[in-house]
Short mmCIF file of C-alpha atoms in Angstrom, two decimals:
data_model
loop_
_atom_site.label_atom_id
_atom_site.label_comp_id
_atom_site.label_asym_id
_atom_site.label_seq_id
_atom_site.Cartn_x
_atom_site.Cartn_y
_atom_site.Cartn_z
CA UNK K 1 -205.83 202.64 99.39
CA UNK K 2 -204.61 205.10 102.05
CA UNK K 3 -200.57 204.23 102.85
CA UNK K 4 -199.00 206.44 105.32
CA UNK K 5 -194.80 205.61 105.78
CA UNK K 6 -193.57 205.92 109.47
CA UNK K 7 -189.62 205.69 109.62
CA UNK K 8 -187.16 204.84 112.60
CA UNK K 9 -184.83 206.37 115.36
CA UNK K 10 -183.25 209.44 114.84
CA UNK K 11 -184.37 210.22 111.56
CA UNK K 12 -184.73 213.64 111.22
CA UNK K 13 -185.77 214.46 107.45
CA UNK K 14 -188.29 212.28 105.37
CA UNK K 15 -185.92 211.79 102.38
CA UNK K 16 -185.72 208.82 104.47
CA UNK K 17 -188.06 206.50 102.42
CA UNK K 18 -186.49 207.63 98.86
CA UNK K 19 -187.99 206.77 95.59
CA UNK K 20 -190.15 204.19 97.80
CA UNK K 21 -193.56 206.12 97.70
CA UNK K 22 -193.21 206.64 94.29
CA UNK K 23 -192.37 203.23 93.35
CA UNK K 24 -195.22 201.85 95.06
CA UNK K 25 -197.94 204.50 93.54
CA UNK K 26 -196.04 203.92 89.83
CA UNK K 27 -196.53 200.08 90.17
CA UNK K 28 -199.58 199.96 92.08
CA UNK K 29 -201.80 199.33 89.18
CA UNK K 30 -200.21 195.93 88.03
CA UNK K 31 -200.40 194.90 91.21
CA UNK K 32 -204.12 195.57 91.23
CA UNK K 33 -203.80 198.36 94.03
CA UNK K 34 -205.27 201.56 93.47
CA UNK K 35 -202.66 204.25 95.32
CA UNK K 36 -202.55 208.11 94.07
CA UNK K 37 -200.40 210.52 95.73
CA UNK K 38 -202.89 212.19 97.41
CA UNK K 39 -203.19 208.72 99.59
CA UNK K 40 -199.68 208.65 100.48
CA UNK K 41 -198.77 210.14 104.12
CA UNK K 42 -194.39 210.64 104.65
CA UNK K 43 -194.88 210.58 108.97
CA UNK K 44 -191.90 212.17 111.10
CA UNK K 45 -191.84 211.83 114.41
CA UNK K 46 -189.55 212.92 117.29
CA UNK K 47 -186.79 210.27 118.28
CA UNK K 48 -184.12 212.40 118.69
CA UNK K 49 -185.08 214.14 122.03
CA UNK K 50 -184.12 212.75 124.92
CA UNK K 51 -187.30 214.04 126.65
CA UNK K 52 -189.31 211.81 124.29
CA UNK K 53 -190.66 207.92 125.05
CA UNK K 54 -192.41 205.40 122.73
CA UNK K 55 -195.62 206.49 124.64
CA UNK K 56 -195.09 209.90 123.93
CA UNK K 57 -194.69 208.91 119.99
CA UNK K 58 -198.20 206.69 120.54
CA UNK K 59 -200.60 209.45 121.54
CA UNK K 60 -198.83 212.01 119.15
CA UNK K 61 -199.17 209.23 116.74
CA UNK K 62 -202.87 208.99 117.25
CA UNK K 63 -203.88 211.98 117.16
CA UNK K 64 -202.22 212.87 113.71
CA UNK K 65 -204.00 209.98 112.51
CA UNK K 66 -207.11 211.30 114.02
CA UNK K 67 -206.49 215.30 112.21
CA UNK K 68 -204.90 213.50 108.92
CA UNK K 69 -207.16 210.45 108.35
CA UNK K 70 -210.20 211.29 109.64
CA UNK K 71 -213.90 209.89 109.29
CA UNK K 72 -215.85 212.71 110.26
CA UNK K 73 -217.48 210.85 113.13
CA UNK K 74 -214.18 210.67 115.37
CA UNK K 75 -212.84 207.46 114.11
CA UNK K 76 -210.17 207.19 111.55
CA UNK K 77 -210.71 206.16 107.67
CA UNK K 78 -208.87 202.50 106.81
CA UNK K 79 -205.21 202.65 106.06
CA UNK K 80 -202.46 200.79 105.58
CA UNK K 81 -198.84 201.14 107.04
CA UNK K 82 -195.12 200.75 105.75
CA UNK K 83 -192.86 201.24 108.38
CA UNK K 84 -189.00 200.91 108.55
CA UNK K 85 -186.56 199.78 111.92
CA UNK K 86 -188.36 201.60 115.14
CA UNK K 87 -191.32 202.43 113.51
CA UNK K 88 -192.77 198.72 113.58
CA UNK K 89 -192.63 199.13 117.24
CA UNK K 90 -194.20 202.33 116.97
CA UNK K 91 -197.54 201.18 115.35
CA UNK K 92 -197.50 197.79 117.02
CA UNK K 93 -197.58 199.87 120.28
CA UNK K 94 -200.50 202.01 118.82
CA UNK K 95 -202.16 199.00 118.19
CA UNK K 96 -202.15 197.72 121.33
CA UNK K 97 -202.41 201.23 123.35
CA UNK K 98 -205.95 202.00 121.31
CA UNK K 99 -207.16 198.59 120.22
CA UNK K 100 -205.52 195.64 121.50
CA UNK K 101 -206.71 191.99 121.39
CA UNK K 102 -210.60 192.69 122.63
CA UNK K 103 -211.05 195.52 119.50
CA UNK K 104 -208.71 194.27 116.97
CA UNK K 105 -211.81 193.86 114.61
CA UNK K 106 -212.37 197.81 114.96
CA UNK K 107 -208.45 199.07 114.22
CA UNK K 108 -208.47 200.80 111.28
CA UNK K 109 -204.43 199.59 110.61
CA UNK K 110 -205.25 197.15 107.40
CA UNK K 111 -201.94 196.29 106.59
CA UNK K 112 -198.97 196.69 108.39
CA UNK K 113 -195.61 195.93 106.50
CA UNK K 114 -192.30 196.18 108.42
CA UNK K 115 -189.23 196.52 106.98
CA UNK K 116 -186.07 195.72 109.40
CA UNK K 117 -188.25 196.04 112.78
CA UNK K 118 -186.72 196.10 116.17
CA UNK K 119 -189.86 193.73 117.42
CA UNK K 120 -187.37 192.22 120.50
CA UNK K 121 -185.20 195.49 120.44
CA UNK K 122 -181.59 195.72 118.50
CA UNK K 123 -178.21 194.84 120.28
CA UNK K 124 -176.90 198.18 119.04
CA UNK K 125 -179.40 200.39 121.55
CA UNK K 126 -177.18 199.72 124.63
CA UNK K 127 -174.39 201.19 122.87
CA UNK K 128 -176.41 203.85 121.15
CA UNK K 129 -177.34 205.70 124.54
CA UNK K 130 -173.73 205.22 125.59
CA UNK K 131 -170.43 207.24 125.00
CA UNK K 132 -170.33 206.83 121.33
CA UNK K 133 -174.00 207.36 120.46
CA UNK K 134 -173.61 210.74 122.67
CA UNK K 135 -170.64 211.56 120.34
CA UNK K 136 -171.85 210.92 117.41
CA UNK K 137 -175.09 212.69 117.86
CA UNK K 138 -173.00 215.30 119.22
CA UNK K 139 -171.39 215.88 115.55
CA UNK K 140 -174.59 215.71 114.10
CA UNK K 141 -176.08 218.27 116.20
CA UNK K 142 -178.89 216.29 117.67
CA UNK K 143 -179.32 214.24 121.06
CA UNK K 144 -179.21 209.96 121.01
CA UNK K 145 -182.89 209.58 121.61
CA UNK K 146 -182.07 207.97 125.28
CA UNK K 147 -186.36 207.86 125.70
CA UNK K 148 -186.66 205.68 123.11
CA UNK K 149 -183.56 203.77 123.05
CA UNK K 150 -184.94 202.44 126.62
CA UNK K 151 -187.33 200.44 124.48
CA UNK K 152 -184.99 198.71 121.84
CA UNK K 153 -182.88 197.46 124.28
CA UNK K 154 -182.85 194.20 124.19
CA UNK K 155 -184.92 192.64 127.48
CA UNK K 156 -186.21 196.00 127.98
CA UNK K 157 -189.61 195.52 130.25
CA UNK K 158 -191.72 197.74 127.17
CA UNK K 159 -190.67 195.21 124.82
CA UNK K 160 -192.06 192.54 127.07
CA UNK K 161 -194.77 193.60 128.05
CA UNK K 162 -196.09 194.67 124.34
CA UNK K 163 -194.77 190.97 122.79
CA UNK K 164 -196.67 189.26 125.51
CA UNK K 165 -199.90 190.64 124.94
CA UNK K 166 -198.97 190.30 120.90
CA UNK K 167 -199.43 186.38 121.88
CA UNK K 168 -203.11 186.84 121.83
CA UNK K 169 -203.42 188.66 118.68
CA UNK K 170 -205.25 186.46 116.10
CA UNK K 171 -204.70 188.69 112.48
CA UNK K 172 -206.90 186.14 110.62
CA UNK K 173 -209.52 185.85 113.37
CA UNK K 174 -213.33 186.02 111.70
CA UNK K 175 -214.11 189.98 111.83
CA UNK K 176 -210.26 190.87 111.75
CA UNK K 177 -209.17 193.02 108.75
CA UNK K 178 -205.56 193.90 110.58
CA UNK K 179 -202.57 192.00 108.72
CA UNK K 180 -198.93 192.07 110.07
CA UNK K 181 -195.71 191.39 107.60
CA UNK K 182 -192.35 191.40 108.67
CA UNK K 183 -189.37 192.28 106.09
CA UNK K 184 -185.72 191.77 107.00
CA UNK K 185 -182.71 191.65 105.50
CA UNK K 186 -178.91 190.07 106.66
CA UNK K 187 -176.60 191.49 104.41
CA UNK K 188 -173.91 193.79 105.96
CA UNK K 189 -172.88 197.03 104.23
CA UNK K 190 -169.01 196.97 104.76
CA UNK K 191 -169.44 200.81 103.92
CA UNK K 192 -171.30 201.42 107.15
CA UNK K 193 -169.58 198.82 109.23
CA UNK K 194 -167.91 200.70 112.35
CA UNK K 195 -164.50 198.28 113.33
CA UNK K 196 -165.18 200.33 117.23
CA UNK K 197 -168.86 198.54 117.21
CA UNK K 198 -168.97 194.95 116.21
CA UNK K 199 -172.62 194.41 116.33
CA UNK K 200 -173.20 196.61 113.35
CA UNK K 201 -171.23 193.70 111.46
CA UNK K 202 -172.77 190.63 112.99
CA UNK K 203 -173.95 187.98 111.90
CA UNK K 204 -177.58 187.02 111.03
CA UNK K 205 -178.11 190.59 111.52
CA UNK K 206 -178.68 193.50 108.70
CA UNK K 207 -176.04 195.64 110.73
CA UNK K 208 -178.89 196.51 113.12
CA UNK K 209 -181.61 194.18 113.61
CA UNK K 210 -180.96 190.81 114.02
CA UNK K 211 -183.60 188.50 112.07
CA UNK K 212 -184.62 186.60 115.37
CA UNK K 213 -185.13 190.27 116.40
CA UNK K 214 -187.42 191.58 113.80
CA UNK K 215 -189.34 188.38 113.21
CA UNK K 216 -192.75 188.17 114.89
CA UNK K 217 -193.37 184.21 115.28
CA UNK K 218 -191.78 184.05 118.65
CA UNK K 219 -193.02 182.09 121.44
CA UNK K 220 -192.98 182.28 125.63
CA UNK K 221 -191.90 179.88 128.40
CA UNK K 222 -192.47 179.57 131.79
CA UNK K 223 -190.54 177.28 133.96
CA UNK K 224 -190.65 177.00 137.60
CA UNK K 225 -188.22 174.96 140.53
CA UNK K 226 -189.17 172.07 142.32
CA UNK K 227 -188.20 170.09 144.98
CA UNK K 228 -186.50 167.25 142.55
CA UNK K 229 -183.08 166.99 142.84
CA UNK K 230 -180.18 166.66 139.73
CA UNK K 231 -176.66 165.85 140.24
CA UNK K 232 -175.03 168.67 138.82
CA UNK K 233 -171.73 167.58 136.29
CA UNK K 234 -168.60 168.81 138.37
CA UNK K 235 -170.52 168.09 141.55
CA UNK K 236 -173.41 168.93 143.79
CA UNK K 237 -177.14 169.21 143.63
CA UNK K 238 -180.00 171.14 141.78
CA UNK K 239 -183.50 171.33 141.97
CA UNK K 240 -185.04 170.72 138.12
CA UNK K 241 -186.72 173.45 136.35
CA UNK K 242 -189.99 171.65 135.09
CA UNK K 243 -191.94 173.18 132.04
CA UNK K 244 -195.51 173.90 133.80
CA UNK K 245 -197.19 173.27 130.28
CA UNK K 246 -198.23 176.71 129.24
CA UNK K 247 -195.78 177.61 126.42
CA UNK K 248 -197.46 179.90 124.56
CA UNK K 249 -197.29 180.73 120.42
CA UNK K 250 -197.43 183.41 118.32
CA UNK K 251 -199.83 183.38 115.26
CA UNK K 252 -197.81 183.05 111.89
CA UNK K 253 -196.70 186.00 110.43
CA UNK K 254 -195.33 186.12 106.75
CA UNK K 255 -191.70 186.91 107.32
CA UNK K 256 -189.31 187.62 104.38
CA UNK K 257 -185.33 187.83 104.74
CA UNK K 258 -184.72 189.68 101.86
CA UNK K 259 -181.55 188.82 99.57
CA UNK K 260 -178.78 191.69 99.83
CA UNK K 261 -180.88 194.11 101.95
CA UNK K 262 -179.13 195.84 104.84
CA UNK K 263 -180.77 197.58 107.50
CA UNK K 264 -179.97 201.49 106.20
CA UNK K 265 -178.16 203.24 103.11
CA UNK K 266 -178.77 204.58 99.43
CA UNK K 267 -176.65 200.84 98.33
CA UNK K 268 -178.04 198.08 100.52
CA UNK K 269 -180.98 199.57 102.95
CA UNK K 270 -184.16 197.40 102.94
CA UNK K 271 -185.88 200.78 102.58
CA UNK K 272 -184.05 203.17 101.13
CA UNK K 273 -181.88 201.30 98.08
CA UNK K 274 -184.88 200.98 95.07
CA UNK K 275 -184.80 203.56 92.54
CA UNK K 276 -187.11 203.51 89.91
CA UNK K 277 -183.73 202.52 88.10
CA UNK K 278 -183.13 199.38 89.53
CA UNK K 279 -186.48 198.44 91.55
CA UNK K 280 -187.01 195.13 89.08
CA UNK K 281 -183.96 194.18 90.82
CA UNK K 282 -184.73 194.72 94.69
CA UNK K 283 -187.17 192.09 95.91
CA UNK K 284 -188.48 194.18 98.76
CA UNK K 285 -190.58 195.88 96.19
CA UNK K 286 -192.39 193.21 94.72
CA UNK K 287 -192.45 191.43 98.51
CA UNK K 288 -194.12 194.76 99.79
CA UNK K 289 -196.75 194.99 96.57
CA UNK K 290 -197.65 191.44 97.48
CA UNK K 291 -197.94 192.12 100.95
CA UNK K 292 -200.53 195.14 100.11
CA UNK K 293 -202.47 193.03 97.59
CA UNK K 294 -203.29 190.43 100.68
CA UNK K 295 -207.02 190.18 100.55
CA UNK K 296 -207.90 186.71 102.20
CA UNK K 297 -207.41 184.47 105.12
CA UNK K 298 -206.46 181.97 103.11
CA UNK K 299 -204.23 184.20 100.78
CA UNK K 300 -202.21 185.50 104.28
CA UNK K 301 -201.80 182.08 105.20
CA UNK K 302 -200.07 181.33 101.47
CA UNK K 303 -197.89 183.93 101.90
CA UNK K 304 -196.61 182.65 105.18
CA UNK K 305 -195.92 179.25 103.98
CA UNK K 306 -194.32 180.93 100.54
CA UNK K 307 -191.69 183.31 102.13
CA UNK K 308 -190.94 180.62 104.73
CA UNK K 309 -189.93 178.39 101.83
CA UNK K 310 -187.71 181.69 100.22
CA UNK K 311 -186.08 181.86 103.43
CA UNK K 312 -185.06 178.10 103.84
CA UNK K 313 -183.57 178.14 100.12
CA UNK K 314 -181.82 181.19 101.21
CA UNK K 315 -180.00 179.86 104.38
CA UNK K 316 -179.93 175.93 103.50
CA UNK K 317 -178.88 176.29 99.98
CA UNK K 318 -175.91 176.45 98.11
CA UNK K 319 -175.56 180.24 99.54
CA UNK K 320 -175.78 178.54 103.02
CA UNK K 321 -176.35 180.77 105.56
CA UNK K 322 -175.81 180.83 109.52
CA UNK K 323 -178.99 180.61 111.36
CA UNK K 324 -179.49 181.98 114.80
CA UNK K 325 -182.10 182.36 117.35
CA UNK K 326 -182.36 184.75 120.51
CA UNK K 327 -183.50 183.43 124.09
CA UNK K 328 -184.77 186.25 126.56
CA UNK K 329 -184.06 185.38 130.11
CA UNK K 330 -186.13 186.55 132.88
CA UNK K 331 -185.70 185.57 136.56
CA UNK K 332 -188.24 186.16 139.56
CA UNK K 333 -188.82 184.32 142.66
CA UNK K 334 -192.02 182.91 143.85
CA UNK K 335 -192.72 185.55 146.65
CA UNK K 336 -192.77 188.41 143.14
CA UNK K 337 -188.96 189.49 143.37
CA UNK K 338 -186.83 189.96 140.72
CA UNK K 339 -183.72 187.64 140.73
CA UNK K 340 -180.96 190.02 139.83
CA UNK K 341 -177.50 188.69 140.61
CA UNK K 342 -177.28 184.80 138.91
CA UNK K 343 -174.82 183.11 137.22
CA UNK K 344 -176.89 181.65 133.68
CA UNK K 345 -174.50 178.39 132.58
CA UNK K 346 -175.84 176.95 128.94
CA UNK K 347 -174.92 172.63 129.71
CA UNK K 348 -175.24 170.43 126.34
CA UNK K 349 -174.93 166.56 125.68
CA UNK K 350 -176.59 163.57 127.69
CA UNK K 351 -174.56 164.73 130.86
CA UNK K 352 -175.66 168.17 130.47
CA UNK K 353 -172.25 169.61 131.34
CA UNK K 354 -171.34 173.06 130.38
CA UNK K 355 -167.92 171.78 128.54
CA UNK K 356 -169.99 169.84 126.30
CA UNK K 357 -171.16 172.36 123.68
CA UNK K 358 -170.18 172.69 120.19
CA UNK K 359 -167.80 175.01 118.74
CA UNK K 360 -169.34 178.53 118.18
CA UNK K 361 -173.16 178.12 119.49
CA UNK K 362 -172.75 180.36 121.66
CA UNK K 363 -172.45 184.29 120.29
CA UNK K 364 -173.67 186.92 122.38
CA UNK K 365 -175.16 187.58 125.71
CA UNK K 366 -176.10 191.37 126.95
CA UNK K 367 -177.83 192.29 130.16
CA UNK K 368 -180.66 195.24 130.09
CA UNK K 369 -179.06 198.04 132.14
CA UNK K 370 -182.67 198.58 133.81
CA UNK K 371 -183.96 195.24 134.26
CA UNK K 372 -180.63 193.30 134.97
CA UNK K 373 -182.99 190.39 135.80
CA UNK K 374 -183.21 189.83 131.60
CA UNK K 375 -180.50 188.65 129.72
CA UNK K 376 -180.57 187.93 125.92
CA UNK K 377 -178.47 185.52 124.47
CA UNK K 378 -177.76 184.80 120.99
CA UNK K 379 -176.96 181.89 119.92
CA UNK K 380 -176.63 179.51 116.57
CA UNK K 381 -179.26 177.53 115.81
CA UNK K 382 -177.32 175.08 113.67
CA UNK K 383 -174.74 174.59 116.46
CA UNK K 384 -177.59 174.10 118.53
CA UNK K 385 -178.96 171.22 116.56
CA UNK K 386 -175.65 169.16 116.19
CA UNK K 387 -175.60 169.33 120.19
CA UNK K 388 -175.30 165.24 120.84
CA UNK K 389 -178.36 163.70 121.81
CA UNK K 390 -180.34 166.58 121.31
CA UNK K 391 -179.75 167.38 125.13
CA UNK K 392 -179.38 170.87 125.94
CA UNK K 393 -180.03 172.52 128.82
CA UNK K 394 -178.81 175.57 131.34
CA UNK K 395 -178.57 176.07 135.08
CA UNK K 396 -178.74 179.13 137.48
CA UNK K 397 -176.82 179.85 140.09
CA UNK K 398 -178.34 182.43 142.51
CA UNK K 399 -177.43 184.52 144.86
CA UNK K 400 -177.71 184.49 148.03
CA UNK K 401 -177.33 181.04 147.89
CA UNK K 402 -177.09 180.07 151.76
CA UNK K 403 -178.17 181.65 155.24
CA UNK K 404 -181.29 182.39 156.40
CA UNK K 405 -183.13 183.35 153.38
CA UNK K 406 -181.41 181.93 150.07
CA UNK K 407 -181.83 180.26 146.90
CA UNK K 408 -180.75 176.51 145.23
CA UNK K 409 -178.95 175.74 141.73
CA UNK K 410 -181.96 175.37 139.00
CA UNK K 411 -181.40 173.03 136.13
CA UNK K 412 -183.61 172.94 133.37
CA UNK K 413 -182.91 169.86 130.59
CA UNK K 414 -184.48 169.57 127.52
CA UNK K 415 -185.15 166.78 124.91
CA UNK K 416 -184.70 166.54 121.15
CA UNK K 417 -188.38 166.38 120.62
CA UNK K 418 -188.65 169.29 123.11
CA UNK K 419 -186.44 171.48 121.52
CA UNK K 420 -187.57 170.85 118.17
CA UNK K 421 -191.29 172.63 119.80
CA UNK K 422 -189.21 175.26 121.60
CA UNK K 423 -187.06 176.76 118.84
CA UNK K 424 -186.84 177.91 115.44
CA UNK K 425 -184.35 179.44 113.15
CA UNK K 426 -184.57 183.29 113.24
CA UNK K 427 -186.98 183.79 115.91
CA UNK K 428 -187.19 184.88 120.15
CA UNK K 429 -187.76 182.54 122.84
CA UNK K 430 -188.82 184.10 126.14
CA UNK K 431 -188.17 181.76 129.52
CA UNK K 432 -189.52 183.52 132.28
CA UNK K 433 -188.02 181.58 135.08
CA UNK K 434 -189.30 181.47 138.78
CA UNK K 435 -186.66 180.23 141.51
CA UNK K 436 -188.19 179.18 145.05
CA UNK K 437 -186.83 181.48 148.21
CA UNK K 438 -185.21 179.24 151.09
CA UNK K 439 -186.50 180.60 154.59
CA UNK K 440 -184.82 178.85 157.10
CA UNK K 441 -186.80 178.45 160.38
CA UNK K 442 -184.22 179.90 162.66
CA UNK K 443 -184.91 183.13 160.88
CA UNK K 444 -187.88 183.96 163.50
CA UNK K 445 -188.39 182.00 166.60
CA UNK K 446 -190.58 182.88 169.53
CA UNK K 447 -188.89 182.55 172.93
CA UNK K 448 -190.55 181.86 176.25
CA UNK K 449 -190.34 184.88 178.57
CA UNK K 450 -189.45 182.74 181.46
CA UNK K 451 -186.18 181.86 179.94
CA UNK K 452 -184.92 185.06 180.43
CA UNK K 453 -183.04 187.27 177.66
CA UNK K 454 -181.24 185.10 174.63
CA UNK K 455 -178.31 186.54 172.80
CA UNK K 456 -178.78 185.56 169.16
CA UNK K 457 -176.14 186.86 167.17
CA UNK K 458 -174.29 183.81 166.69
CA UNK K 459 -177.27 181.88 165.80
CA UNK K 460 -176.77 179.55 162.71
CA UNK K 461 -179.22 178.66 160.11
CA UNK K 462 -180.94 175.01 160.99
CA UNK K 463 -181.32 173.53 157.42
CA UNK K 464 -185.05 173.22 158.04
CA UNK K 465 -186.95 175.89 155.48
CA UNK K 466 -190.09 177.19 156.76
CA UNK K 467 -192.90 176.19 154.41
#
């Protein structure tokens, strides 16, 4: 087995896996792996440059593979990857950049294990490119990666446009020898909390990655306005949001929260915590050797069921967890623009009014600073549940929202049963959400010469929308 490591942002030495890569080759053999040194690859890449995108990292990427692992007939040899926080993006993107969905069956990626992967970005890149990532790089002598941080922001359009066309991917498809795994963990290490930066102590998060963010069963919405009007609670009208039927699933991925792993740190960090000392007592080892050892369909399909039982125990037990989820908001019109300025109002209980949810659902909202059309929220799944009647719902206010060209409040309201399809603990709903543009007629009218000249400055909408 050929097992090359690719880290995450702003790394700039490969101590960064630890004793990892010698775990794994000491331990391979009960596992029934075979894994000598010679097959292990330590890849560094450039994060640290501002200069430098996730594209630039992809073709570099590729063509390392193609002088490190090669065939001799200008392919590359089968391999398998372990990656840690930005480097799942990294190969996912590689994937997709020099396979994607119509050559899956030819990618020579076998495995692809992912510990603590920004998959829907990390709430901390935002503040990462800001004033205190500039500092702090600053001290440390290096720039904040701005090129790549564009990516892991949450919303960013990359992200997007790389976990829609994941939606197609079929891992256990006949011919298909490419097998994703997703490793979190949601334990905080006080010892790198920052009090300045509250995300890096939030919850349902490993201090970085949420587990909604790193988790790849996610699933895509489209809703679109119509002409049916709502009464809105506190007065006035909206047109409903229907759900035009095309909501769209990702394949099952084995995901693994795993106990007392944090995202980074010689204590806690997913990656770089196991010693040979103490690896009987880290569970991402074993969870990784397992993942590697994956030879089946049917054996992939085990594993997805098994760690998805592991991670109810762990959040419903007697250890009860919080459970969260992340929605990704996206608003365009139906002539192609982006919807930028919006009020986005959550509404819960049979009314659907906004006063009606329950005590701490909602946590966190944060708008991409490039594509201020996306919002993320996050928001407790468990709170979500308990809302009464299982009626939950949200409504947009655009803007403009009168004159000549404008827009109408948009409700969308859900159902118990619908919800229960929509949403899952740990995992990213995107609701791409189209608003119909209001032309009223008065906007162009065509004036008979023989009236003379008409002074229309003072002319007032009609009410009457051209089709």
């Amino acid at each position: 087995m050929r097992l090359i490591f690719v880290h995450g942002w702003s790394v700039t030495n490969t101590d960064t896996y630890g004793s990892l890569p010698q775990i794994l080759r000491e331990r391979a053999a009960a596992a029934d792996l075979s894994l000598d040194l010679i097959d292990i690859h330590l890849g560094r890449y450039i994060s640290f440059r501002n200069e430098v995108c996730m594209d630039d990292v992809v073709r570099a990427l590729h063509q390392a593979l193609l002088e490190t692992l090669s065939d001799g007939k200008g392919g590359i040899l089968p391999f398998s990857c372990i990656t840690h926080s930005t480097g799942g993006p990294v190969m996912r993107c590689w994937v997709e950049a020099y396979y994607g969905v119509g050559m899956l069956k030819d990618c020579p990626l076998e495995k692809l294990i992912m510990l603590a992967p920004a998959n829907h970005g990390s709430p901390l890149a935002v503040l990462g490119a800001g004033r205190l990532g500039r500092l702090k790089s600053w001290f440390q002598g290096i720039e904040p990666g701005d090129g790549m941080l564009r990516w892991l922001e949450l919303g960013s359009e990359e992200a997007r446009v790389l976990n829609r066309a994941w939606l197609a991917y079929h891992p256990t498809a006949p011919g298909s020898g490419f097998r994703p795994f997703v490793l979190t963990g949601e334990t905080i290490d006080k010892k790198l909390y920052d009090h300045v930066n509250s995300y890096t102590g939030e919850a349902g998060s490993d201090g970085v990655v949420r587990t909604s963010g790193a988790n790849l069963d996610y699933s895509w919405l489209n809703l679109r306005q119509t002409d049916t009007a709502l009464a809105m609670t506190g007065g006035g009208e909206a047109s409903r949001l229907v759900y035009d039927g095309s909501l769209r699933i990702s394949e099952p991925c084995p995901f693994l929260i795993v106990p007392g792993a944090s995202h980074s740190g010689d204590r806690l960090g997913i990656m770089r915590s196991p010693t040979p000392q103490n690896a009987d007592d880290k569970p991402v080892v074993a969870a990784i050797l397992k993942a590697l050892a994956i030879t089946s369909k049917k054996a992939y399909h085990d594993l997805v069921e098994q760690w998805a039982r592991l991670n109810e125990v762990q959040q419903t037990g007697s250890g009860r967890h919080r459970r969260f989820f992340q929605m990704v908001v996206r608003v365009n019109d139906d002539r192609g623009r982006v919807v930028t300025d919006y009020d986005f109002i959550l509404l819960g209980g049979p009314n659907y009014d906004p006063n009606k949810l329950p005590k701490g659902f909602f946590v966190d909202k944060q708008v991409n600073r490039r594509s201020p059309q996306t919002i993320t929220f996050y928001l407790d799944f468990d709170a979500m549940m308990a809302v009464k009647d299982g009626c939950f719902g949200f409504r947009i206010l655009a803007r403009p929202s009168h004159g000549f060209a404008h827009y109408k409040p948009a409700e969308f309201r859900s159902t118990n049963q619908m919800i229960d399809t929509l949403v899952d603990p740990n995992t990213t709903l995107y609701v791409d959400v189209t608003l119909s543009r209001h032309v009223d007629r008065e906007t162009v009218q065509l004036d008979p010469a023989a009236r003379g000249p008409v002074d229309f400055k003072k002319v007032l909408p009609s009410g009457v929308d051209v089709p």
